[in-house]
Tab-separated table of C-alpha atoms and ligand atoms in Angstrom:
chain	number	residue	atom	x	y	z
J	285	MET	CA	93.571	34.343	135.411
J	286	GLU	CA	92.287	33.114	132.048
J	287	VAL	CA	89.829	30.641	131.547
J	288	LEU	CA	90.248	27.990	128.282
J	289	LYS	CA	87.774	25.805	126.919
J	290	THR	CA	89.420	24.351	123.870
J	291	ILE	CA	92.467	21.828	123.716
J	292	LYS	CA	93.711	24.216	120.743
J	293	GLU	CA	94.004	27.114	122.973
J	294	MET	CA	95.495	25.260	125.911
J	295	LYS	CA	98.172	23.722	123.714
J	296	ALA	CA	99.065	26.921	122.302
J	297	VAL	CA	99.515	28.404	125.759
J	298	SER	CA	101.644	25.506	126.788
J	299	ALA	CA	103.724	25.605	123.788
J	300	GLN	CA	104.526	29.280	124.057
J	301	ALA	CA	105.369	28.839	127.713
J	302	ARG	CA	107.825	26.052	126.812
J	303	ARG	CA	109.330	27.955	124.040
J	304	MET	CA	109.918	30.912	126.570
J	305	GLY	CA	111.657	28.321	129.083
J	306	LYS	CA	109.016	28.437	131.695
J	307	THR	CA	108.162	25.575	134.052
J	308	ILE	CA	104.511	24.490	133.756
J	309	ALA	CA	102.782	23.191	137.112
J	310	PHE	CA	99.729	21.289	136.453
J	311	VAL	CA	96.758	20.451	139.162
J	312	PRO	CA	94.052	18.240	137.556
J	313	THR	CA	90.689	18.427	139.321
J	314	MET	CA	87.241	17.848	139.063
J	315	GLY	CA	86.147	21.033	140.505
J	316	PHE	CA	83.940	22.115	143.525
J	317	PHE	CA	86.912	23.339	145.301
J	318	HIS	CA	87.765	23.047	148.776
J	319	GLU	CA	90.934	23.480	150.910
J	320	GLY	CA	92.497	20.252	149.715
J	321	HIS	CA	92.398	21.499	145.965
J	322	LEU	CA	93.836	24.917	146.985
J	323	SER	CA	96.651	23.393	148.860
J	324	LEU	CA	97.733	21.650	145.539
J	325	MET	CA	97.454	24.915	143.644
J	326	ARG	CA	99.593	26.747	146.196
J	327	GLU	CA	102.203	24.041	145.723
J	328	GLY	CA	101.873	24.345	142.128
J	329	ARG	CA	102.424	28.203	142.318
J	330	ARG	CA	105.634	27.686	144.273
J	331	ARG	CA	106.837	25.087	141.657
J	332	GLY	CA	105.899	26.798	138.344
J	333	ASP	CA	106.239	29.806	136.418
J	334	LEU	CA	102.861	28.916	134.658
J	335	LEU	CA	100.169	27.395	136.750
J	336	VAL	CA	97.346	25.550	135.068
J	337	VAL	CA	94.349	23.940	136.785
J	338	SER	CA	92.102	21.667	135.057
J	339	LEU	CA	88.372	21.344	135.852
J	340	PHE	CA	86.770	18.599	134.291
J	341	VAL	CA	84.176	16.000	135.798
J	342	ASN	CA	85.519	12.818	133.641
J	343	PRO	CA	82.675	10.563	132.668
J	344	THR	CA	84.874	7.675	132.006
J	345	GLN	CA	86.123	7.055	135.591
J	346	PHE	CA	82.343	7.017	136.772
J	347	ALA	CA	80.628	3.710	136.220
J	348	PRO	CA	76.907	3.813	134.964
J	349	HIS	CA	75.342	3.448	138.367
J	350	GLU	CA	77.843	6.104	139.973
J	351	ASP	CA	77.186	9.901	140.674
J	352	PHE	CA	78.622	11.545	137.409
J	353	LYS	CA	75.503	13.400	136.770
J	354	ASN	CA	74.893	14.683	140.379
J	355	TYR	CA	78.687	15.445	141.052
J	356	PRO	CA	78.685	18.749	142.627
J	357	ARG	CA	79.326	21.625	140.312
J	358	ASN	CA	79.784	25.442	140.731
J	359	PHE	CA	81.912	26.874	138.117
J	360	GLY	CA	81.505	30.472	139.263
J	361	ARG	CA	82.729	29.866	142.666
J	362	ASP	CA	85.424	27.577	141.468
J	363	CYS	CA	86.887	30.455	139.345
J	364	GLN	CA	86.909	32.961	142.083
J	365	MET	CA	88.730	30.331	144.443
J	366	ALA	CA	91.174	29.443	141.678
J	367	GLU	CA	91.810	33.050	140.656
J	368	GLU	CA	92.557	33.909	144.538
J	369	VAL	CA	95.426	31.264	145.081
J	370	GLY	CA	97.037	32.669	141.845
J	371	VAL	CA	96.103	30.201	139.177
J	372	ASP	CA	97.226	31.354	135.728
J	373	ILE	CA	94.994	29.100	133.287
J	374	LEU	CA	91.797	27.308	134.270
J	375	PHE	CA	91.204	24.604	131.763
J	376	ALA	CA	87.611	23.694	131.675
J	377	PRO	CA	86.777	21.693	128.573
J	378	GLU	CA	83.130	20.209	127.558
J	379	VAL	CA	82.920	16.280	127.489
J	380	GLU	CA	82.620	16.546	123.627
J	381	GLU	CA	85.930	18.315	123.472
J	382	MET	CA	87.881	15.793	125.530
J	383	TYR	CA	85.886	12.641	124.219
J	384	PRO	CA	84.558	13.287	120.592
J	385	PRO	CA	81.884	10.727	119.745
J	386	ASP	CA	84.546	8.277	117.849
J	387	HIS	CA	86.650	8.112	121.027
J	388	GLN	CA	88.036	4.616	121.398
J	389	THR	CA	91.450	4.623	123.327
J	390	TYR	CA	92.015	3.827	126.763
J	391	VAL	CA	95.197	3.546	129.020
J	392	GLN	CA	95.377	1.053	131.670
J	393	VAL	CA	97.923	0.683	134.493
J	394	GLU	CA	97.909	-3.074	135.529
J	395	LYS	CA	98.954	-4.185	138.983
J	396	VAL	CA	98.488	-1.284	141.221
J	397	THR	CA	94.922	-0.742	140.206
J	398	GLN	CA	93.697	-4.018	140.896
J	399	ASN	CA	93.353	-3.970	144.872
J	400	LEU	CA	91.324	-1.449	147.193
J	401	CYS	CA	89.194	0.779	145.035
J	402	GLY	CA	89.897	-1.250	141.999
J	403	LYS	CA	87.751	-4.215	143.378
J	404	SER	CA	84.725	-2.235	143.874
J	405	ARG	CA	85.220	0.171	140.929
J	406	PRO	CA	86.718	-2.067	138.262
J	407	THR	CA	86.652	0.544	135.435
J	408	HIS	CA	87.615	3.606	137.575
J	409	PHE	CA	91.401	3.652	137.247
J	410	ARG	CA	91.126	3.207	133.514
J	411	GLY	CA	89.075	6.474	133.257
J	412	VAL	CA	91.535	8.206	135.419
J	413	THR	CA	94.741	7.233	133.719
J	414	THR	CA	93.068	7.884	130.163
J	415	VAL	CA	92.022	11.412	131.451
J	416	VAL	CA	95.122	12.465	132.779
J	417	LEU	CA	97.474	11.101	130.227
J	418	MET	CA	95.299	13.286	127.564
J	419	LEU	CA	95.423	16.163	130.101
J	420	PHE	CA	99.163	15.723	130.262
J	421	GLU	CA	99.604	15.801	126.304
J	422	ILE	CA	97.487	18.956	126.070
J	423	VAL	CA	99.128	20.824	129.206
J	424	THR	CA	102.791	19.242	128.927
J	425	PRO	CA	103.491	20.025	132.415
J	426	HIS	CA	106.999	19.513	134.115
J	427	VAL	CA	105.448	18.932	137.543
J	428	ALA	CA	101.796	17.719	138.160
J	429	ILE	CA	100.398	17.744	141.627
J	430	PHE	CA	97.983	15.191	143.361
J	431	GLY	CA	96.462	14.816	146.738
J	432	GLU	CA	97.426	11.664	149.126
J	433	LYS	CA	93.716	11.564	149.899
J	434	ASP	CA	93.457	9.719	146.422
J	435	TYR	CA	96.223	7.414	147.337
J	436	GLN	CA	95.875	4.664	144.989
J	437	GLN	CA	95.148	7.398	142.108
J	438	LEU	CA	98.515	9.159	143.103
J	439	VAL	CA	100.530	5.635	142.812
J	440	THR	CA	98.819	4.911	139.590
J	441	ILE	CA	99.576	8.074	138.051
J	442	ARG	CA	103.190	7.715	139.224
J	443	GLN	CA	103.375	4.200	137.610
J	444	MET	CA	101.943	5.701	134.376
J	445	ALA	CA	104.393	8.307	134.250
J	446	ARG	CA	107.415	6.305	134.789
J	447	ASP	CA	106.290	3.290	132.702
J	448	LEU	CA	105.380	5.819	129.632
J	449	HIS	CA	108.569	7.794	130.216
J	450	MET	CA	106.743	10.955	130.354
J	451	GLY	CA	109.105	13.106	132.097
J	452	VAL	CA	106.659	14.687	134.232
J	453	GLU	CA	107.404	14.896	138.067
J	454	VAL	CA	104.482	13.511	139.894
J	455	VAL	CA	104.251	15.159	143.389
J	456	GLY	CA	101.839	14.186	146.152
J	457	MET	CA	100.539	16.468	148.741
J	458	PRO	CA	99.151	15.564	152.412
J	459	THR	CA	95.430	15.201	152.834
J	460	VAL	CA	93.692	18.185	154.190
J	461	ARG	CA	91.255	17.629	156.644
J	462	GLU	CA	88.276	19.416	158.448
J	463	ALA	CA	88.892	20.575	161.961
J	464	ASP	CA	87.244	17.663	163.311
J	465	GLY	CA	89.349	15.271	161.185
J	466	LEU	CA	87.050	14.545	158.122
J	467	ALA	CA	89.033	14.305	155.080
J	468	MET	CA	87.953	17.164	152.801
J	469	SER	CA	86.021	15.751	149.522
J	470	SER	CA	83.650	17.512	147.226
J	471	ARG	CA	81.308	14.470	148.104
J	472	ASN	CA	81.120	15.376	151.711
J	473	THR	CA	78.330	17.819	150.492
J	474	TYR	CA	75.935	14.695	149.948
J	475	LEU	CA	76.215	13.835	153.751
J	476	LEU	CA	73.092	14.237	155.755
J	477	PRO	CA	73.977	15.678	159.276
J	478	GLU	CA	73.517	12.136	160.949
J	479	GLU	CA	75.962	10.636	158.139
J	480	ARG	CA	78.486	13.674	158.527
J	481	LYS	CA	78.513	13.146	162.223
J	482	ALA	CA	79.151	9.226	161.542
J	483	ALA	CA	81.708	9.982	158.942
J	484	LEU	CA	84.221	10.976	161.617
J	485	SER	CA	84.748	7.282	162.540
J	486	LEU	CA	86.923	6.999	159.234
J	487	SER	CA	89.440	9.480	160.358
J	488	ARG	CA	88.902	8.218	164.286
J	489	SER	CA	89.754	4.816	163.018
J	490	LEU	CA	92.933	5.851	161.075
J	491	GLN	CA	94.051	7.699	164.047
J	492	ARG	CA	93.878	4.730	166.045
J	493	ALA	CA	95.859	2.758	163.602
J	494	LYS	CA	98.541	5.243	163.727
J	495	GLU	CA	98.876	5.063	167.339
J	496	LEU	CA	98.948	1.308	167.041
J	497	LEU	CA	101.584	1.293	164.083
J	498	GLN	CA	103.800	3.431	166.342
J	499	LYS	CA	103.641	0.895	169.100
J	500	GLY	CA	104.849	-1.599	166.778
J	501	GLU	CA	101.397	-3.703	166.491
J	502	GLN	CA	100.820	-5.975	163.276
J	503	GLY	CA	98.469	-5.872	160.750
J	504	SER	CA	95.589	-8.096	161.636
J	505	ARG	CA	95.371	-6.380	165.485
J	506	ILE	CA	95.231	-2.795	163.852
J	507	LEU	CA	92.555	-3.951	161.250
J	508	ASP	CA	90.603	-5.458	163.853
J	509	GLU	CA	90.401	-2.159	166.228
J	510	MET	CA	89.594	-0.056	163.011
J	511	LYS	CA	86.744	-2.528	162.406
J	512	LYS	CA	85.309	-2.087	165.678
J	513	ILE	CA	85.490	1.641	165.615
J	514	LEU	CA	83.608	1.637	162.123
J	515	GLN	CA	80.958	-1.177	163.124
J	516	SER	CA	80.080	0.690	166.214
J	517	GLU	CA	78.409	3.322	163.585
J	518	PRO	CA	74.889	2.214	162.499
J	519	PHE	CA	75.175	4.680	159.496
J	520	VAL	CA	78.724	3.292	158.110
J	521	ARG	CA	78.925	0.485	155.668
J	522	THR	CA	82.576	-0.530	155.173
J	523	ASP	CA	83.590	-1.219	151.639
J	524	TYR	CA	87.183	-2.131	152.498
J	525	ILE	CA	89.779	-1.713	155.161
J	526	GLN	CA	93.445	-2.800	154.090
J	527	LEU	CA	96.899	-2.329	155.141
J	528	CYS	CA	99.099	-2.213	151.875
J	529	ASP	CA	102.922	-1.764	150.950
J	530	ALA	CA	102.921	1.948	150.311
J	531	TYR	CA	104.435	1.234	146.794
J	532	THR	CA	103.043	-1.753	145.382
J	533	LEU	CA	99.421	-1.591	147.178
J	534	GLU	CA	99.698	-5.278	148.024
J	535	GLU	CA	98.126	-6.391	151.112
J	536	VAL	CA	100.744	-6.856	154.054
J	537	ASP	CA	100.452	-8.423	157.773
J	538	ARG	CA	104.025	-7.898	159.021
J	539	ILE	CA	105.007	-4.290	158.900
J	540	GLU	CA	108.497	-3.968	157.564
J	541	GLY	CA	108.515	-1.185	155.050
J	542	ASP	CA	106.288	2.063	154.460
J	543	VAL	CA	102.486	1.149	154.586
J	544	VAL	CA	99.209	2.731	153.608
J	545	VAL	CA	95.974	2.023	155.692
J	546	ALA	CA	93.210	2.575	153.229
J	547	LEU	CA	89.593	2.453	153.609
J	548	ALA	CA	86.314	3.035	151.838
J	549	ALA	CA	82.923	3.285	153.429
J	550	TYR	CA	79.340	4.147	152.508
J	551	LEU	CA	77.369	6.514	154.608
J	552	GLY	CA	73.926	6.042	153.040
J	553	LYS	CA	74.544	6.330	149.370
J	554	THR	CA	77.747	8.306	149.554
J	555	ARG	CA	81.034	6.453	149.246
J	556	LEU	CA	83.963	8.126	150.822
J	557	ILE	CA	87.507	7.112	150.873
J	558	ASP	CA	90.452	7.902	153.584
J	559	ASN	CA	93.872	6.640	154.317
J	560	LEU	CA	96.946	6.958	156.497
J	561	VAL	CA	100.428	6.775	154.841
J	562	TYR	CA	102.718	5.544	157.421
J	563	ARG	CA	106.362	6.135	156.676
J	564	ASN	CA	108.027	3.255	158.839
J	565	PRO	CA	111.226	4.673	160.573
J	566	LYS	CA	112.615	1.176	160.264
J	567	ALA	CA	112.223	0.950	156.411
J	568	SER	CA	115.495	0.024	154.414
J	569	ARG	CA	115.115	2.791	151.682
J	570	PRO	CA	114.571	6.149	152.045
J	571	ILE	CA	111.039	7.427	150.738
J	572	ALA	CA	112.257	10.160	148.648
J	573	GLN	CA	114.339	7.430	146.657
J	574	LYS	CA	111.018	5.615	145.982
J	575	ASP	CA	109.005	8.577	145.583
J	576	SER	CA	111.265	10.208	142.615
J	577	VAL	CA	109.692	9.864	139.143
J	578	LYS	CA	111.920	12.315	137.434
J	579	ASP	CA	113.375	10.890	134.130
G	876	AMP	P1	89.141	15.573	142.753
G	876	AMP	O1	88.709	17.034	142.273
G	876	AMP	O2	88.190	15.210	143.920
G	876	AMP	O3	89.484	14.756	141.451
G	876	AMP	O4	90.773	16.078	143.198
G	876	AMP	C1	91.498	16.685	142.624
G	876	AMP	C2	92.780	16.481	143.443
G	876	AMP	O5	92.734	16.980	144.487
G	876	AMP	C3	93.295	15.082	143.479
G	876	AMP	O6	94.710	15.078	143.228
G	876	AMP	C4	92.863	14.688	144.768
G	876	AMP	O7	93.756	13.780	145.361
G	876	AMP	C5	93.031	15.983	145.507
G	876	AMP	N1	92.364	16.298	146.788
G	876	AMP	C6	91.096	15.930	146.905
G	876	AMP	N2	90.749	15.912	148.060
G	876	AMP	C7	91.898	16.295	149.083
G	876	AMP	C8	92.194	16.597	150.289
G	876	AMP	N3	91.242	16.601	151.350
G	876	AMP	N4	93.542	16.850	150.432
G	876	AMP	C9	94.395	17.130	149.744
G	876	AMP	N5	94.093	16.821	148.233
G	876	AMP	C10	92.849	16.531	147.911
């Protein structure tokens, strides 16, 4: 595995791979790897001749009061883990490389960023799409792999790739969980033991939602049941729980198509998100058709 720090070197490697007719698979990350990240890399390994992973804690997706400074970092361990799953290139630029002092261009996806996390983190997705657009320009991937764990991010990137005719296939991968159900996240490391225990109520409430969806229950009943589970935990402060159309991310009550049940909650100072994507057997269009973003 090669570690590249400059845009110039990264562009040279991707240009050469393209000249040789290689397929470039790309996994953008903020590092502090866990099995969730590794599952995306393994999928990238299957799909690409050249597998590029970026490791960049992107300052523009954090609000001033958020955890950019304290975000967990362990470069040595990350390099070792990436190497073990067969990553070819780890692109790890410094902040100044990506954002020189006169940077002033941002890209904003409009509708799908408004609801859910967009409400409590109004500048977050603008930062995400800006850095992902830059990374796509630098790495020039044929296929880019993202986790469903950050479902709104996945939908937003798909929308951007489609809207800007980027010709990048955006692939979503299922959420990887700890044995007890907690969705893996680099931020889990912030949790105190009692918060870690209470955090299980997030996945438990989604599990309950899944049972109710399978029984054909409607939205308000499902959300009420979930709230009961979350409210029974004194350490959990709910930011939002919503049932949304899986593609537009607009809130729905009647469940007619594919839906996502998404939630965010604070455990002390730590904000965690989790979701459940429910592919409705009664949905009119097959999911593959809606998922496709290939130009
Ligand atoms: P991050 O480093 O947290 O920005 O995440 C980088 C990529 O890994 C994103 O596409 C995330 O959605 C994905 N990811 C993070 N956690 C998980 C997880 N538990 N399972 C699957 N993918 C994940």
